[in-house]
mmCIF file of C-alpha atoms in Angstrom:
data_model
loop_
_atom_site.group_PDB
_atom_site.id
_atom_site.type_symbol
_atom_site.label_atom_id
_atom_site.label_comp_id
_atom_site.label_asym_id
_atom_site.label_seq_id
_atom_site.Cartn_x
_atom_site.Cartn_y
_atom_site.Cartn_z
ATOM 1 C CA MET A 22 -33.736 -23.726 -16.503
ATOM 2 C CA PRO A 23 -36.110 -20.769 -15.921
ATOM 3 C CA THR A 24 -34.849 -17.277 -16.641
ATOM 4 C CA PRO A 25 -34.042 -15.388 -13.426
ATOM 5 C CA VAL A 26 -36.097 -12.333 -12.621
ATOM 6 C CA THR A 27 -34.165 -9.064 -12.711
ATOM 7 C CA LEU A 28 -35.301 -6.672 -9.987
ATOM 8 C CA PRO A 29 -33.913 -3.713 -8.050
ATOM 9 C CA LEU A 30 -32.134 -5.170 -5.021
ATOM 10 C CA PRO A 31 -33.808 -4.117 -1.756
ATOM 11 C CA ALA A 32 -31.920 -3.820 1.498
ATOM 12 C CA VAL A 33 -30.021 -6.950 2.484
ATOM 13 C CA GLY A 34 -32.266 -9.107 4.613
ATOM 14 C CA ALA A 35 -35.311 -8.155 2.546
ATOM 15 C CA VAL A 36 -34.444 -9.695 -0.802
ATOM 16 C CA ALA A 37 -37.152 -10.939 -3.105
ATOM 17 C CA ALA A 38 -37.864 -14.613 -2.576
ATOM 18 C CA SER A 39 -36.989 -15.562 -6.145
ATOM 19 C CA PRO A 40 -33.385 -15.527 -7.381
ATOM 20 C CA ALA A 41 -32.692 -11.987 -8.493
ATOM 21 C CA THR A 42 -30.000 -9.716 -9.761
ATOM 22 C CA ALA A 43 -29.776 -6.000 -9.351
ATOM 23 C CA ALA A 44 -27.776 -3.016 -10.500
ATOM 24 C CA GLY A 45 -27.898 0.467 -9.111
ATOM 25 C CA VAL A 46 -26.749 3.625 -10.873
ATOM 26 C CA ALA A 47 -26.355 6.703 -8.763
ATOM 27 C CA LYS A 48 -26.432 10.359 -9.606
ATOM 28 C CA PRO A 49 -23.325 12.419 -8.835
ATOM 29 C CA LEU A 50 -23.187 13.432 -5.180
ATOM 30 C CA ARG A 51 -21.424 16.372 -3.606
ATOM 31 C CA ARG A 52 -19.699 15.469 -0.395
ATOM 32 C CA ARG A 53 -16.447 15.824 1.437
ATOM 33 C CA THR A 54 -13.221 15.072 -0.381
ATOM 34 C CA LEU A 55 -11.318 11.985 0.725
ATOM 35 C CA ARG A 56 -7.576 12.347 1.021
ATOM 36 C CA THR A 57 -5.249 9.401 1.036
ATOM 37 C CA VAL A 58 -1.522 9.603 1.621
ATOM 38 C CA ALA A 59 0.829 6.868 0.487
ATOM 39 C CA ALA A 60 2.990 5.639 3.333
ATOM 40 C CA PRO A 61 6.560 4.319 2.824
ATOM 41 C CA ALA A 62 6.554 0.914 1.181
ATOM 42 C CA ALA A 63 8.118 -0.735 4.220
ATOM 43 C CA THR A 64 5.279 0.293 6.504
ATOM 44 C CA ALA A 65 3.099 -2.598 7.584
ATOM 45 C CA SER A 66 -0.331 -2.422 9.092
ATOM 46 C CA SER A 67 -2.278 -4.956 11.102
ATOM 47 C CA SER A 68 -5.532 -3.683 9.643
ATOM 48 C CA PRO A 69 -6.661 -2.308 6.294
ATOM 49 C CA SER A 70 -5.688 1.319 5.892
ATOM 50 C CA THR A 71 -5.890 3.968 3.214
ATOM 51 C CA SER A 72 -2.529 5.300 4.353
ATOM 52 C CA THR A 73 -0.625 2.605 2.461
ATOM 53 C CA SER A 74 -0.056 1.883 -1.188
ATOM 54 C CA ALA A 75 -2.821 -0.355 -2.381
ATOM 55 C CA VAL A 76 -1.427 -2.943 -4.756
ATOM 56 C CA SER A 77 1.386 -5.326 -3.957
ATOM 57 C CA SER A 78 2.750 -8.326 -5.773
ATOM 58 C CA SER A 79 4.473 -9.657 -2.675
ATOM 59 C CA PRO A 80 2.322 -10.482 0.368
ATOM 60 C CA PRO A 81 4.439 -11.116 3.466
ATOM 61 C CA SER A 82 2.640 -14.149 4.815
ATOM 62 C CA GLY A 83 4.052 -17.657 4.494
ATOM 63 C CA ARG A 84 0.898 -18.745 2.760
ATOM 64 C CA HIS A 85 1.537 -16.451 -0.206
ATOM 65 C CA SER A 86 5.208 -15.679 0.138
ATOM 66 C CA ARG A 87 7.148 -12.805 -1.380
ATOM 67 C CA LYS A 88 9.102 -15.338 -3.421
ATOM 68 C CA HIS A 89 5.942 -16.528 -5.106
ATOM 69 C CA LEU A 90 4.712 -13.060 -5.952
ATOM 70 C CA ALA A 91 7.882 -11.059 -6.425
ATOM 71 C CA ASP A 92 7.979 -11.435 -10.187
ATOM 72 C CA GLY A 93 4.858 -9.467 -10.996
ATOM 73 C CA ASP A 94 1.126 -9.114 -10.580
ATOM 74 C CA GLY A 95 -2.012 -8.823 -12.615
ATOM 75 C CA ALA A 96 -1.337 -5.174 -13.325
ATOM 76 C CA HIS A 97 2.016 -5.955 -14.978
ATOM 77 C CA SER A 98 1.501 -9.363 -16.610
ATOM 78 C CA LYS A 99 2.076 -10.049 -20.279
ATOM 79 C CA PRO A 100 0.164 -7.686 -22.599
ATOM 80 C CA THR A 101 -3.305 -8.797 -23.581
ATOM 81 C CA THR A 102 -6.056 -7.282 -25.646
ATOM 82 C CA LYS A 103 -8.813 -8.798 -23.521
ATOM 83 C CA PRO A 104 -10.576 -6.309 -21.216
ATOM 84 C CA ARG A 105 -11.001 -7.130 -17.527
ATOM 85 C CA VAL A 106 -14.105 -7.609 -15.418
ATOM 86 C CA PHE A 107 -13.791 -7.647 -11.618
ATOM 87 C CA PHE A 108 -15.992 -9.641 -9.261
ATOM 88 C CA LEU A 109 -15.951 -8.283 -5.712
ATOM 89 C CA ASP A 110 -16.629 -10.896 -3.001
ATOM 90 C CA VAL A 111 -18.204 -8.557 -0.465
ATOM 91 C CA ASN A 112 -18.859 -10.484 2.746
ATOM 92 C CA PRO A 113 -15.251 -11.362 3.713
ATOM 93 C CA LEU A 114 -14.273 -7.694 3.382
ATOM 94 C CA CYS A 115 -16.786 -6.745 6.078
ATOM 95 C CA PHE A 116 -14.652 -8.326 8.805
ATOM 96 C CA ARG A 117 -11.436 -7.469 10.574
ATOM 97 C CA GLY A 118 -10.256 -10.841 11.816
ATOM 98 C CA SER A 119 -13.362 -12.489 13.234
ATOM 99 C CA GLN A 120 -15.026 -9.189 14.116
ATOM 100 C CA ARG A 121 -17.554 -7.518 11.872
ATOM 101 C CA SER A 122 -16.170 -4.162 10.708
ATOM 102 C CA LEU A 123 -17.680 -1.877 8.111
ATOM 103 C CA SER A 124 -14.735 0.479 8.553
ATOM 104 C CA ALA A 125 -12.513 -2.344 7.264
ATOM 105 C CA PHE A 126 -14.831 -2.744 4.295
ATOM 106 C CA ALA A 127 -14.701 0.995 3.589
ATOM 107 C CA ARG A 128 -10.905 1.024 3.504
ATOM 108 C CA TRP A 129 -10.556 -2.084 1.357
ATOM 109 C CA LEU A 130 -13.137 -0.693 -1.072
ATOM 110 C CA ALA A 131 -11.371 2.683 -1.305
ATOM 111 C CA LEU A 132 -8.047 0.977 -2.031
ATOM 112 C CA PHE A 133 -9.688 -1.353 -4.527
ATOM 113 C CA PHE A 134 -11.292 1.422 -6.556
ATOM 114 C CA ALA A 135 -8.278 3.747 -6.441
ATOM 115 C CA HIS A 136 -5.490 1.276 -7.180
ATOM 116 C CA VAL A 137 -6.907 -1.989 -8.516
ATOM 117 C CA SER A 138 -10.085 -1.840 -10.600
ATOM 118 C CA LEU A 139 -9.867 1.833 -11.598
ATOM 119 C CA ARG A 140 -12.573 2.281 -14.268
ATOM 120 C CA ASP A 141 -12.872 -1.382 -15.211
ATOM 121 C CA PRO A 142 -16.285 -2.999 -14.709
ATOM 122 C CA VAL A 143 -16.951 -4.268 -11.174
ATOM 123 C CA VAL A 144 -19.756 -6.600 -10.097
ATOM 124 C CA ALA A 145 -20.290 -7.027 -6.344
ATOM 125 C CA VAL A 146 -21.587 -10.389 -5.128
ATOM 126 C CA LEU A 147 -23.123 -11.173 -1.721
ATOM 127 C CA ASP A 148 -24.067 -14.419 -0.008
ATOM 128 C CA GLY A 149 -27.729 -15.273 -0.388
ATOM 129 C CA ASP A 150 -30.041 -16.288 2.427
ATOM 130 C CA GLY A 151 -29.522 -19.978 3.177
ATOM 131 C CA GLY A 152 -26.424 -20.055 1.002
ATOM 132 C CA ASN A 153 -24.662 -22.557 3.272
ATOM 133 C CA ASP A 154 -27.626 -24.890 3.665
ATOM 134 C CA TYR A 155 -26.842 -27.201 0.746
ATOM 135 C CA ARG A 156 -23.283 -27.878 1.875
ATOM 136 C CA ARG A 157 -24.266 -28.194 5.524
ATOM 137 C CA ARG A 158 -26.734 -30.911 4.625
ATOM 138 C CA LEU A 159 -23.852 -32.805 3.045
ATOM 139 C CA LEU A 160 -21.411 -32.019 5.859
ATOM 140 C CA PRO A 161 -22.837 -30.588 9.116
ATOM 141 C CA SER A 162 -19.420 -29.269 10.174
ATOM 142 C CA TYR A 163 -19.241 -26.992 7.113
ATOM 143 C CA LYS A 164 -18.718 -23.414 8.393
ATOM 144 C CA ALA A 165 -20.541 -24.456 11.563
ATOM 145 C CA HIS A 166 -18.328 -22.211 13.697
ATOM 146 C CA ARG A 167 -18.956 -19.084 11.628
ATOM 147 C CA ALA A 168 -21.536 -16.376 12.080
ATOM 148 C CA ARG A 169 -20.900 -14.818 8.680
ATOM 149 C CA GLY A 170 -24.094 -15.660 6.939
ATOM 150 C CA ALA A 171 -26.169 -13.200 4.973
ATOM 151 C CA GLY A 172 -27.194 -10.313 7.198
ATOM 152 C CA THR A 173 -24.215 -10.617 9.561
ATOM 153 C CA GLY A 174 -21.622 -9.256 7.132
ATOM 154 C CA ALA A 175 -22.787 -6.949 4.377
ATOM 155 C CA ASP A 176 -25.963 -5.003 5.131
ATOM 156 C CA SER A 177 -28.027 -2.274 3.488
ATOM 157 C CA ARG A 178 -25.321 0.337 4.136
ATOM 158 C CA VAL A 179 -22.817 -1.722 2.155
ATOM 159 C CA VAL A 180 -25.288 -2.238 -0.677
ATOM 160 C CA ASP A 181 -26.054 1.496 -0.723
ATOM 161 C CA VAL A 182 -22.421 2.585 -0.976
ATOM 162 C CA LEU A 183 -21.760 0.093 -3.775
ATOM 163 C CA ARG A 184 -24.752 1.315 -5.727
ATOM 164 C CA GLU A 185 -23.743 4.946 -5.245
ATOM 165 C CA CYS A 186 -20.342 4.025 -6.706
ATOM 166 C CA ASN A 187 -22.126 2.574 -9.754
ATOM 167 C CA VAL A 188 -21.420 -1.078 -8.923
ATOM 168 C CA PRO A 189 -24.163 -3.617 -9.666
ATOM 169 C CA VAL A 190 -24.926 -5.841 -6.685
ATOM 170 C CA VAL A 191 -25.892 -9.486 -7.156
ATOM 171 C CA ARG A 192 -27.303 -11.855 -4.584
ATOM 172 C CA VAL A 193 -29.079 -15.166 -5.195
ATOM 173 C CA ASP A 194 -30.892 -16.781 -2.301
ATOM 174 C CA GLY A 195 -29.904 -20.381 -1.625
ATOM 175 C CA TYR A 196 -26.355 -19.878 -2.889
ATOM 176 C CA GLU A 197 -23.078 -18.623 -1.520
ATOM 177 C CA ALA A 198 -21.363 -15.749 -3.296
ATOM 178 C CA ASP A 199 -18.618 -18.162 -4.428
ATOM 179 C CA ASP A 200 -21.086 -20.145 -6.532
ATOM 180 C CA VAL A 201 -22.573 -17.018 -8.096
ATOM 181 C CA VAL A 202 -19.095 -15.717 -8.968
ATOM 182 C CA ALA A 203 -18.118 -19.074 -10.507
ATOM 183 C CA THR A 204 -21.267 -19.114 -12.636
ATOM 184 C CA LEU A 205 -20.884 -15.515 -13.802
ATOM 185 C CA THR A 206 -17.175 -16.052 -14.480
ATOM 186 C CA GLU A 207 -18.050 -18.714 -17.060
ATOM 187 C CA GLN A 208 -20.462 -16.305 -18.744
ATOM 188 C CA VAL A 209 -17.939 -13.446 -18.810
ATOM 189 C CA LEU A 210 -15.220 -15.662 -20.299
ATOM 190 C CA GLN A 211 -17.590 -16.705 -23.062
ATOM 191 C CA LYS A 212 -17.898 -13.039 -24.030
ATOM 192 C CA GLY A 213 -14.132 -12.723 -24.478
ATOM 193 C CA TYR A 214 -13.202 -10.954 -21.256
ATOM 194 C CA ARG A 215 -10.654 -11.733 -18.575
ATOM 195 C CA VAL A 216 -11.872 -12.115 -14.994
ATOM 196 C CA VAL A 217 -10.292 -10.876 -11.781
ATOM 197 C CA ILE A 218 -11.884 -12.091 -8.540
ATOM 198 C CA ALA A 219 -11.314 -9.791 -5.571
ATOM 199 C CA SER A 220 -11.456 -11.983 -2.490
ATOM 200 C CA PRO A 221 -9.341 -13.525 0.293
ATOM 201 C CA ASP A 222 -11.175 -16.841 -0.199
ATOM 202 C CA LYS A 223 -8.870 -19.644 -1.313
ATOM 203 C CA ASP A 224 -11.854 -21.538 -2.747
ATOM 204 C CA PHE A 225 -11.506 -19.376 -5.847
ATOM 205 C CA LYS A 226 -8.087 -20.851 -6.631
ATOM 206 C CA GLN A 227 -9.850 -23.715 -8.390
ATOM 207 C CA LEU A 228 -10.940 -21.178 -11.039
ATOM 208 C CA ILE A 229 -7.474 -19.791 -11.825
ATOM 209 C CA SER A 230 -6.396 -19.981 -15.459
ATOM 210 C CA ASP A 231 -4.715 -17.830 -18.105
ATOM 211 C CA ASP A 232 -7.845 -15.662 -18.141
ATOM 212 C CA VAL A 233 -8.877 -15.862 -14.473
ATOM 213 C CA GLN A 234 -6.791 -14.464 -11.642
ATOM 214 C CA LEU A 235 -7.340 -13.326 -8.081
ATOM 215 C CA VAL A 236 -6.566 -10.123 -6.259
ATOM 216 C CA MET A 237 -6.448 -10.613 -2.491
ATOM 217 C CA PRO A 238 -6.520 -8.185 0.429
ATOM 218 C CA ILE A 239 -3.432 -8.679 2.610
ATOM 219 C CA PRO A 240 -4.186 -7.305 6.114
ATOM 220 C CA GLU A 241 -0.562 -7.479 7.265
ATOM 221 C CA ILE A 242 0.427 -4.698 4.883
ATOM 222 C CA GLY A 243 -2.955 -3.186 4.071
ATOM 223 C CA ARG A 244 -2.675 -3.848 0.328
ATOM 224 C CA TRP A 245 -4.356 -5.753 -2.439
ATOM 225 C CA SER A 246 -2.144 -8.364 -4.119
ATOM 226 C CA PHE A 247 -2.655 -10.031 -7.494
ATOM 227 C CA TYR A 248 -2.366 -13.828 -7.585
ATOM 228 C CA THR A 249 -2.068 -15.436 -11.011
ATOM 229 C CA LEU A 250 -1.597 -18.807 -12.692
ATOM 230 C CA ARG A 251 2.171 -18.327 -12.475
ATOM 231 C CA HIS A 252 1.973 -17.700 -8.728
ATOM 232 C CA TYR A 253 -0.206 -20.767 -8.188
ATOM 233 C CA ILE A 254 2.186 -23.099 -10.007
ATOM 234 C CA ALA A 255 5.163 -21.636 -8.119
ATOM 235 C CA GLN A 256 3.423 -22.170 -4.777
ATOM 236 C CA TYR A 257 1.831 -25.599 -5.239
ATOM 237 C CA LYS A 258 3.978 -27.196 -7.957
ATOM 238 C CA CYS A 259 0.889 -28.323 -9.830
ATOM 239 C CA ASP A 260 -1.756 -26.955 -12.160
ATOM 240 C CA PRO A 261 -4.888 -25.227 -10.763
ATOM 241 C CA THR A 262 -7.008 -27.870 -12.505
ATOM 242 C CA SER A 263 -5.848 -30.171 -9.689
ATOM 243 C CA ASP A 264 -6.599 -27.654 -6.941
ATOM 244 C CA LEU A 265 -10.042 -28.967 -6.051
ATOM 245 C CA SER A 266 -8.906 -32.608 -6.054
ATOM 246 C CA LEU A 267 -5.927 -31.706 -3.884
ATOM 247 C CA ARG A 268 -8.106 -29.874 -1.367
ATOM 248 C CA CYS A 269 -10.344 -32.924 -1.076
ATOM 249 C CA PHE A 270 -7.351 -34.770 0.377
ATOM 250 C CA MET A 271 -6.073 -31.887 2.489
ATOM 251 C CA GLY A 272 -9.445 -30.616 3.688
ATOM 252 C CA ASP A 273 -10.215 -27.044 4.658
ATOM 253 C CA GLU A 274 -9.932 -26.380 8.372
ATOM 254 C CA ALA A 275 -11.244 -22.827 8.055
ATOM 255 C CA ASP A 276 -14.476 -24.089 6.483
ATOM 256 C CA GLY A 277 -14.829 -27.110 8.757
ATOM 257 C CA VAL A 278 -13.994 -29.661 6.047
ATOM 258 C CA PRO A 279 -11.693 -32.354 7.495
ATOM 259 C CA GLY A 280 -8.947 -33.819 5.339
ATOM 260 C CA ILE A 281 -7.984 -37.446 5.010
ATOM 261 C CA GLN A 282 -5.012 -37.040 7.372
ATOM 262 C CA HIS A 283 -7.117 -37.657 10.472
ATOM 263 C CA LEU A 284 -8.086 -41.034 8.990
ATOM 264 C CA VAL A 285 -4.716 -41.861 7.410
ATOM 265 C CA PRO A 286 -2.027 -39.786 9.190
ATOM 266 C CA GLY A 287 0.692 -40.688 6.690
ATOM 267 C CA PHE A 288 -1.295 -39.401 3.716
ATOM 268 C CA GLY A 289 0.001 -35.853 3.200
ATOM 269 C CA ARG A 290 0.257 -33.225 0.494
ATOM 270 C CA LYS A 291 3.270 -34.801 -1.251
ATOM 271 C CA THR A 292 1.468 -38.107 -1.657
ATOM 272 C CA ALA A 293 -1.674 -36.409 -2.955
ATOM 273 C CA VAL A 294 0.220 -34.223 -5.448
ATOM 274 C CA LYS A 295 2.231 -37.186 -6.736
ATOM 275 C CA LEU A 296 -0.886 -39.295 -7.310
ATOM 276 C CA LEU A 297 -2.823 -36.457 -8.960
ATOM 277 C CA GLN A 298 0.076 -35.578 -11.248
ATOM 278 C CA LYS A 299 0.133 -39.167 -12.457
ATOM 279 C CA HIS A 300 -3.579 -39.920 -12.647
ATOM 280 C CA GLY A 301 -5.269 -36.535 -13.068
ATOM 281 C CA SER A 302 -8.519 -35.782 -11.265
ATOM 282 C CA LEU A 303 -9.698 -37.256 -7.978
ATOM 283 C CA GLU A 304 -12.483 -39.209 -9.671
ATOM 284 C CA ASN A 305 -10.105 -40.750 -12.194
ATOM 285 C CA LEU A 306 -7.675 -41.648 -9.414
ATOM 286 C CA LEU A 307 -10.414 -43.331 -7.357
ATOM 287 C CA LYS A 308 -11.652 -45.325 -10.357
ATOM 288 C CA ILE A 309 -8.167 -46.588 -11.140
ATOM 289 C CA ALA A 310 -7.452 -47.406 -7.478
ATOM 290 C CA ALA A 311 -10.606 -49.530 -7.391
ATOM 291 C CA ILE A 312 -9.204 -51.929 -10.017
ATOM 292 C CA ARG A 313 -5.440 -51.836 -9.501
ATOM 293 C CA THR A 314 -2.694 -50.614 -7.186
ATOM 294 C CA VAL A 315 -1.716 -46.962 -7.683
ATOM 295 C CA GLY A 316 0.651 -46.380 -4.778
ATOM 296 C CA LYS A 317 2.063 -47.621 -1.502
ATOM 297 C CA ASP A 318 -0.095 -49.773 0.739
ATOM 298 C CA TYR A 319 -1.238 -46.922 3.016
ATOM 299 C CA ALA A 320 -2.225 -44.774 0.021
ATOM 300 C CA GLN A 321 -3.974 -47.642 -1.726
ATOM 301 C CA ASP A 322 -5.948 -48.477 1.418
ATOM 302 C CA ALA A 323 -6.930 -44.822 1.854
ATOM 303 C CA LEU A 324 -8.218 -44.546 -1.699
ATOM 304 C CA THR A 325 -10.254 -47.736 -1.549
ATOM 305 C CA LYS A 326 -11.601 -47.498 1.997
ATOM 306 C CA HIS A 327 -12.343 -43.767 2.015
ATOM 307 C CA ALA A 328 -13.444 -43.147 -1.569
ATOM 308 C CA ASP A 329 -16.925 -42.018 -0.513
ATOM 309 C CA TYR A 330 -15.400 -39.672 2.067
ATOM 310 C CA LEU A 331 -13.240 -38.024 -0.600
ATOM 311 C CA ARG A 332 -16.157 -37.758 -3.033
ATOM 312 C CA LYS A 333 -18.215 -35.998 -0.371
ATOM 313 C CA ASN A 334 -15.392 -33.515 0.183
ATOM 314 C CA TYR A 335 -15.344 -32.915 -3.561
ATOM 315 C CA GLU A 336 -19.053 -32.120 -3.613
ATOM 316 C CA VAL A 337 -18.744 -29.766 -0.648
ATOM 317 C CA LEU A 338 -15.651 -27.909 -1.888
ATOM 318 C CA SER A 339 -16.458 -27.612 -5.600
ATOM 319 C CA LEU A 340 -17.948 -24.317 -6.743
ATOM 320 C CA LYS A 341 -21.216 -24.537 -8.627
ATOM 321 C CA ARG A 342 -21.317 -23.220 -12.190
ATOM 322 C CA ASP A 343 -25.084 -23.564 -12.745
ATOM 323 C CA VAL A 344 -26.614 -20.944 -10.449
ATOM 324 C CA ASN A 345 -29.813 -19.424 -11.863
ATOM 325 C CA VAL A 346 -28.295 -16.019 -12.595
ATOM 326 C CA GLN A 347 -27.679 -14.287 -15.906
ATOM 327 C CA LEU A 348 -24.996 -11.750 -16.755
ATOM 328 C CA ASP A 349 -26.366 -8.356 -17.755
ATOM 329 C CA ASP A 350 -24.388 -6.818 -20.620
ATOM 330 C CA SER A 351 -24.631 -3.403 -18.957
ATOM 331 C CA TRP A 352 -22.378 -4.737 -16.192
ATOM 332 C CA LEU A 353 -19.530 -4.928 -18.706
ATOM 333 C CA SER A 354 -19.473 -1.178 -19.329
ATOM 334 C CA THR A 355 -16.736 1.114 -18.064
ATOM 335 C CA ARG A 356 -17.624 2.063 -14.490
ATOM 336 C CA ASN A 357 -18.588 5.672 -13.812
ATOM 337 C CA THR A 358 -16.270 6.728 -10.969
ATOM 338 C CA CYS A 359 -17.615 10.252 -10.468
ATOM 339 C CA ASN A 360 -19.098 9.478 -7.040
ATOM 340 C CA ASP A 361 -16.227 7.419 -5.585
ATOM 341 C CA THR A 362 -14.382 10.130 -3.690
ATOM 342 C CA SER A 363 -17.379 11.770 -2.036
ATOM 343 C CA VAL A 364 -19.268 8.560 -1.257
ATOM 344 C CA LEU A 365 -16.265 6.752 0.203
ATOM 345 C CA ALA A 366 -15.135 9.831 2.156
ATOM 346 C CA ASP A 367 -18.452 9.967 3.972
ATOM 347 C CA PHE A 368 -18.523 6.217 4.514
ATOM 348 C CA ILE A 369 -14.973 6.065 5.879
ATOM 349 C CA LEU A 370 -15.366 9.083 8.127
ATOM 350 C CA LYS A 371 -18.557 7.625 9.537
ATOM 351 C CA PHE A 372 -16.831 4.495 10.817
ATOM 352 C CA ASN A 373 -13.192 5.550 11.142
ATOM 353 C CA ASP A 374 -13.099 7.341 14.465
ATOM 354 C CA SER A 375 -15.550 5.215 16.399
ATOM 355 C CA GLY A 376 -14.584 1.880 14.858
ATOM 356 C CA LYS A 377 -18.225 0.848 15.125
ATOM 357 C CA SER A 378 -19.816 -1.589 12.725
#
């Protein structure tokens, strides 16, 4: 595999044609001071806000219930000597609901720096041009309803503020940010670090392990919430190594990936979990089902008749670990936070009152 070229990252939309990585280091800037006031813990917000406490271990939604997260978060897990590296999935943070909003990004970023990553290394990752093309060739419905491709979420203003806050920005054309994060995560783990992925994207749950956890923005309360291996097992009653195989059965409505239920209505989550717990991965299950009975008639028929369908889902939903990108050791250094307050104050004030993108 050729070595990727390392270049300064130009404005989004004008990236060098070859896969590239970039890091920007800014000089200290003198600007207005940003003030944030912590609101009472019971206060909820329908949109990201700097007026609330930033880190929560108990999101209110049913999807990640308080019960699952009430017993701790990444900031209070068992002691470890391994340092942390954060990957920031930028594009989803540039939206409030389905509407593009750089003010939302500004608030989430301010909360993230002040209460989550602190001075730990942060690497920001953006979707590359044509990042969805590979998966859309496999499955035309994949994210077909979205307009969140490169250039419609993060733009040059987002890249600029990240650079000024001494965060390297990585974007590889032809790949989604998820694939770049998955590839870099493997490289960081090999160097003896822990990884925390900052993103609302459930696709990253397939990466969760003792040394990989998520921290998710929760719009309902305007806070970031850690999500760990313990939380995953409590929520799904299975190991994250089965997450990808399970999602192949269940599909992903948000990404336009249909599950097997519309072909076999009786085949639900309980059936899938039971089969995967007994037989392991999807591929192993399909191979066994091809030579002998593994379950009830409806499940057996589904596995034999729709094996190719499930394998296609697997290819679409699995994150790539072989993107042509190389970790720069300088990205693992303690982040210089001297510019955070002034840079973010200007950025927030610019978009706060008008609400413009």
